[in-house]
Short mmCIF file of C-alpha atoms in Angstrom, two decimals:
data_model
loop_
_atom_site.label_atom_id
_atom_site.label_comp_id
_atom_site.label_asym_id
_atom_site.label_seq_id
_atom_site.Cartn_x
_atom_site.Cartn_y
_atom_site.Cartn_z
CA GLN A 29 -33.28 -9.62 1.15
CA LYS A 30 -31.24 -10.14 4.30
CA GLU A 31 -27.73 -8.70 4.31
CA VAL A 32 -26.27 -12.10 5.20
CA GLU A 33 -27.70 -15.32 3.78
CA GLN A 34 -26.90 -18.74 5.20
CA ASP A 35 -28.58 -22.08 4.47
CA PRO A 36 -29.99 -23.44 7.75
CA GLY A 37 -29.50 -27.10 6.77
CA PRO A 38 -29.36 -29.49 8.50
CA LEU A 39 -26.19 -30.81 6.92
CA SER A 40 -25.54 -34.43 7.84
CA VAL A 41 -22.13 -36.00 7.12
CA PRO A 42 -20.25 -39.12 8.18
CA GLU A 43 -17.32 -38.88 10.58
CA GLY A 44 -14.10 -38.03 8.76
CA ALA A 45 -15.80 -36.09 5.94
CA ILE A 46 -14.73 -32.64 4.80
CA VAL A 47 -17.47 -30.15 5.59
CA SER A 48 -18.10 -26.92 3.69
CA LEU A 49 -20.30 -24.24 5.28
CA ASN A 50 -21.08 -21.08 3.35
CA CYS A 51 -22.55 -17.59 3.57
CA THR A 52 -23.23 -14.91 1.00
CA TYR A 53 -23.64 -11.23 1.72
CA SER A 54 -24.88 -8.15 -0.07
CA ASN A 55 -23.18 -5.28 1.79
CA SER A 56 -19.79 -4.56 0.21
CA ALA A 57 -18.87 -2.49 3.30
CA PHE A 58 -18.40 -5.63 5.41
CA GLN A 59 -14.73 -5.80 6.36
CA TYR A 60 -14.41 -8.37 9.13
CA PHE A 61 -15.68 -11.90 8.88
CA MET A 62 -16.28 -14.36 11.70
CA TRP A 63 -17.54 -17.84 12.34
CA TYR A 64 -19.25 -18.71 15.60
CA ARG A 65 -20.09 -22.22 16.79
CA GLN A 66 -23.17 -22.85 18.92
CA TYR A 67 -23.78 -26.12 20.72
CA SER A 68 -27.33 -27.07 21.64
CA ARG A 69 -28.71 -24.95 24.52
CA LYS A 70 -25.52 -22.88 24.73
CA GLY A 71 -24.49 -19.44 23.56
CA PRO A 72 -22.41 -18.94 20.41
CA GLU A 73 -18.63 -18.90 20.77
CA LEU A 74 -16.14 -17.37 18.36
CA LEU A 75 -14.38 -19.99 16.26
CA MET A 76 -12.42 -18.01 13.67
CA TYR A 77 -12.14 -14.53 12.23
CA THR A 78 -10.46 -12.88 9.26
CA TYR A 79 -10.16 -9.45 7.73
CA SER A 80 -9.06 -10.15 4.23
CA SER A 81 -9.80 -12.18 1.19
CA GLY A 82 -8.03 -15.52 1.05
CA ASN A 83 -7.66 -18.41 3.46
CA LYS A 84 -6.95 -18.63 7.17
CA GLU A 85 -6.22 -21.97 8.77
CA ASP A 86 -6.52 -23.07 12.40
CA GLY A 87 -6.04 -26.78 12.97
CA ARG A 88 -8.84 -28.66 11.19
CA PHE A 89 -10.67 -25.41 10.35
CA THR A 90 -10.11 -23.13 7.34
CA ALA A 91 -11.95 -19.86 6.82
CA GLN A 92 -12.10 -18.53 3.29
CA VAL A 93 -13.28 -15.11 2.11
CA ASP A 94 -13.93 -14.03 -1.48
CA LYS A 95 -14.85 -10.36 -1.35
CA SER A 96 -15.27 -10.09 -5.11
CA SER A 97 -18.05 -12.69 -4.98
CA LYS A 98 -19.29 -11.64 -1.51
CA TYR A 99 -18.94 -15.23 -0.35
CA ILE A 100 -17.36 -16.76 2.73
CA SER A 101 -16.79 -20.39 3.65
CA LEU A 102 -15.74 -22.48 6.61
CA PHE A 103 -14.13 -25.85 5.88
CA ILE A 104 -13.81 -28.55 8.52
CA ARG A 105 -11.39 -31.39 7.77
CA ASP A 106 -11.66 -34.84 9.35
CA SER A 107 -15.01 -33.94 10.92
CA GLN A 108 -15.80 -35.43 14.32
CA PRO A 109 -19.12 -36.06 16.12
CA SER A 110 -18.04 -33.35 18.56
CA ASP A 111 -18.23 -30.87 15.64
CA SER A 112 -22.02 -31.35 15.59
CA ALA A 113 -23.36 -27.87 16.28
CA THR A 114 -24.86 -24.83 14.59
CA TYR A 115 -22.33 -22.65 12.77
CA LEU A 116 -23.15 -18.97 12.39
CA CYS A 117 -21.32 -16.65 10.08
CA ALA A 118 -21.07 -13.01 11.14
CA MET A 119 -19.61 -9.91 9.54
CA SER A 120 -18.99 -6.31 10.57
CA ALA A 121 -19.09 -2.95 8.88
CA LYS A 122 -18.79 0.52 10.40
CA ARG A 123 -22.21 1.94 11.24
CA GLY A 124 -22.35 5.29 12.97
CA GLY A 125 -18.84 4.96 14.32
CA SER A 126 -19.30 1.46 15.72
CA TYR A 127 -18.83 -2.09 14.54
CA ILE A 128 -21.65 -4.45 15.45
CA PRO A 129 -21.73 -7.82 13.73
CA THR A 130 -24.59 -8.96 11.55
CA PHE A 131 -25.25 -12.68 11.87
CA GLY A 132 -26.44 -15.28 9.39
CA ARG A 133 -29.23 -17.67 10.38
CA GLY A 134 -26.79 -20.47 11.16
CA THR A 135 -26.27 -23.91 9.57
CA SER A 136 -26.97 -26.99 11.67
CA LEU A 137 -24.23 -29.61 11.20
CA ILE A 138 -24.62 -33.23 12.25
CA VAL A 139 -21.57 -35.51 12.11
CA HIS A 140 -22.58 -39.12 12.62
CA PRO A 141 -20.15 -41.86 13.69
CA ASN B 8 -14.17 -16.89 35.72
CA ALA B 9 -17.88 -17.11 34.83
CA GLY B 10 -17.88 -14.88 31.70
CA VAL B 11 -21.44 -13.77 30.89
CA THR B 12 -24.16 -14.93 33.28
CA GLN B 13 -27.83 -14.72 32.44
CA THR B 14 -30.78 -15.23 34.79
CA PRO B 15 -33.24 -16.83 34.73
CA LYS B 16 -32.46 -19.76 32.40
CA PHE B 17 -36.14 -20.46 31.71
CA GLN B 18 -39.32 -18.41 32.13
CA VAL B 19 -42.97 -18.81 31.23
CA LEU B 20 -45.13 -15.69 31.17
CA LYS B 21 -48.76 -15.01 30.42
CA THR B 22 -49.61 -12.36 27.85
CA GLY B 23 -49.46 -8.93 29.44
CA GLN B 24 -47.13 -9.86 32.28
CA SER B 25 -43.83 -8.07 32.73
CA MET B 26 -40.39 -9.35 33.57
CA THR B 27 -36.73 -8.38 33.58
CA LEU B 28 -33.95 -10.52 32.19
CA GLN B 29 -30.68 -10.06 34.00
CA CYS B 30 -27.16 -10.18 32.56
CA ALA B 31 -23.80 -9.72 34.24
CA GLN B 32 -20.25 -10.05 32.91
CA ASP B 33 -17.02 -10.33 34.86
CA MET B 34 -14.55 -9.65 32.02
CA ASN B 35 -14.39 -5.87 32.56
CA HIS B 36 -15.93 -5.36 29.12
CA ASN B 37 -17.25 -1.97 28.10
CA SER B 38 -19.90 -2.97 25.54
CA MET B 39 -22.93 -5.18 26.10
CA TYR B 40 -25.72 -6.47 23.87
CA TRP B 41 -29.10 -8.17 23.91
CA TYR B 42 -30.04 -10.51 21.04
CA ARG B 43 -33.01 -12.74 20.41
CA GLN B 44 -32.72 -15.99 18.49
CA ASP B 45 -35.70 -17.50 16.70
CA PRO B 46 -35.83 -20.54 14.41
CA GLY B 47 -35.09 -19.51 10.85
CA MET B 48 -34.32 -15.91 11.86
CA GLY B 49 -30.89 -16.17 13.39
CA LEU B 50 -29.60 -13.72 15.96
CA ARG B 51 -31.26 -10.30 15.90
CA LEU B 52 -29.98 -7.36 17.91
CA ILE B 53 -32.51 -5.82 20.28
CA TYR B 54 -30.47 -3.18 22.13
CA TYR B 55 -26.84 -2.55 22.85
CA SER B 56 -24.76 -0.43 25.20
CA ALA B 57 -21.48 0.85 23.81
CA SER B 58 -20.27 1.83 27.27
CA GLU B 59 -21.59 2.46 30.76
CA GLY B 60 -24.24 5.16 30.63
CA THR B 61 -25.25 4.70 26.98
CA THR B 62 -27.83 2.51 25.26
CA ASP B 63 -28.98 2.32 21.64
CA LYS B 64 -31.64 0.51 19.66
CA GLY B 65 -30.79 -2.42 17.47
CA GLU B 66 -32.77 -4.12 14.74
CA VAL B 67 -35.84 -5.20 16.78
CA PRO B 68 -36.28 -2.90 19.84
CA ASN B 69 -40.09 -2.62 19.93
CA GLY B 70 -41.63 -4.01 23.10
CA TYR B 71 -38.37 -3.93 25.08
CA ASN B 72 -36.48 -1.56 27.35
CA VAL B 73 -32.96 -1.84 28.70
CA SER B 74 -30.94 -0.52 31.59
CA ARG B 75 -27.16 -0.43 31.84
CA LEU B 76 -27.05 -0.58 35.61
CA ASN B 77 -23.25 -0.36 35.86
CA LYS B 78 -20.28 -1.59 33.87
CA ARG B 79 -21.03 -5.23 34.73
CA GLU B 80 -24.80 -5.42 34.37
CA PHE B 81 -27.23 -4.90 31.48
CA SER B 82 -30.89 -5.81 31.94
CA LEU B 83 -33.69 -6.30 29.42
CA ARG B 84 -37.30 -5.56 30.40
CA LEU B 85 -40.51 -6.71 28.79
CA GLU B 86 -43.25 -4.39 30.05
CA SER B 87 -46.22 -6.26 28.59
CA ALA B 88 -45.21 -9.62 27.16
CA ALA B 89 -46.71 -10.85 23.89
CA PRO B 90 -46.61 -14.34 22.32
CA SER B 91 -44.40 -12.87 19.55
CA GLN B 92 -41.73 -12.37 22.21
CA THR B 93 -41.40 -16.11 22.76
CA SER B 94 -37.74 -16.65 21.95
CA VAL B 95 -34.30 -17.43 23.31
CA TYR B 96 -32.61 -14.28 24.57
CA PHE B 97 -28.83 -13.96 24.59
CA CYS B 98 -26.76 -11.37 26.33
CA ALA B 99 -23.24 -10.70 25.04
CA SER B 100 -20.33 -8.47 25.88
CA SER B 101 -17.20 -7.25 24.12
CA GLU B 102 -14.24 -5.16 25.11
CA TRP B 103 -15.38 -2.29 22.89
CA LEU B 104 -17.54 -1.75 19.80
CA LEU B 105 -14.47 -2.33 17.67
CA ILE B 106 -14.12 -4.32 14.52
CA ASP B 107 -11.95 -6.94 16.18
CA SER B 108 -13.62 -7.15 19.59
CA PRO B 109 -15.22 -10.57 19.64
CA LEU B 110 -18.57 -11.04 21.34
CA HIS B 111 -18.79 -13.32 24.36
CA PHE B 112 -22.24 -14.78 24.88
CA GLY B 113 -24.13 -16.10 27.85
CA ASN B 114 -26.08 -19.35 27.62
CA GLY B 115 -29.43 -17.73 27.07
CA THR B 116 -32.83 -17.30 28.69
CA ARG B 117 -35.59 -19.40 27.16
CA LEU B 118 -38.81 -17.38 27.35
CA THR B 119 -42.29 -18.66 26.51
CA VAL B 120 -45.24 -16.27 26.45
CA THR B 121 -48.65 -17.96 26.45
#
């Protein structure tokens, strides 16, 4: 079992829909949770991060962490075609004095006009 | 400000050939990483360098070597390429190996081994 599980999709939604992207994890030592966005033929870029359980909002994006269930989500409101990308969750725990993120497989999102 | 630059962008090798993937960052970051990305497997860490002068193995180091040439540059070498090494390779950097140091990625090298 991988430490971080993420459904690869693809997830196809109409423009304006609310999108929910999710990851589960098995390592209770994970403390820091991130979402990266990756456009086709580009490198991933950090979208949002959070330390704690609860919600964090940034514009149309909301990151949610439930440590008791080992479950994190990214919500996108009023989705746009420009949101079409692969979304990777990532999380960090201390290993040997360092923090190196472990990534999920990524979920491919397609927002059609 | 270029960020993380990877060369080449594309490469085709025959089995057994060797090559070096180059990576340079201009953000004065201390830590650098090499990942490979395969369909259905996500990003897997090959090697990383916490700071200039140090390198450590990641999740999938077999078949690869790395060199941290200086603070800016971190290269990945395939001594004898195999078809299983066909992948997209990403270099990344971060300020330190700290919990809240985000990774900055290059745009990848697409490698095919025939």
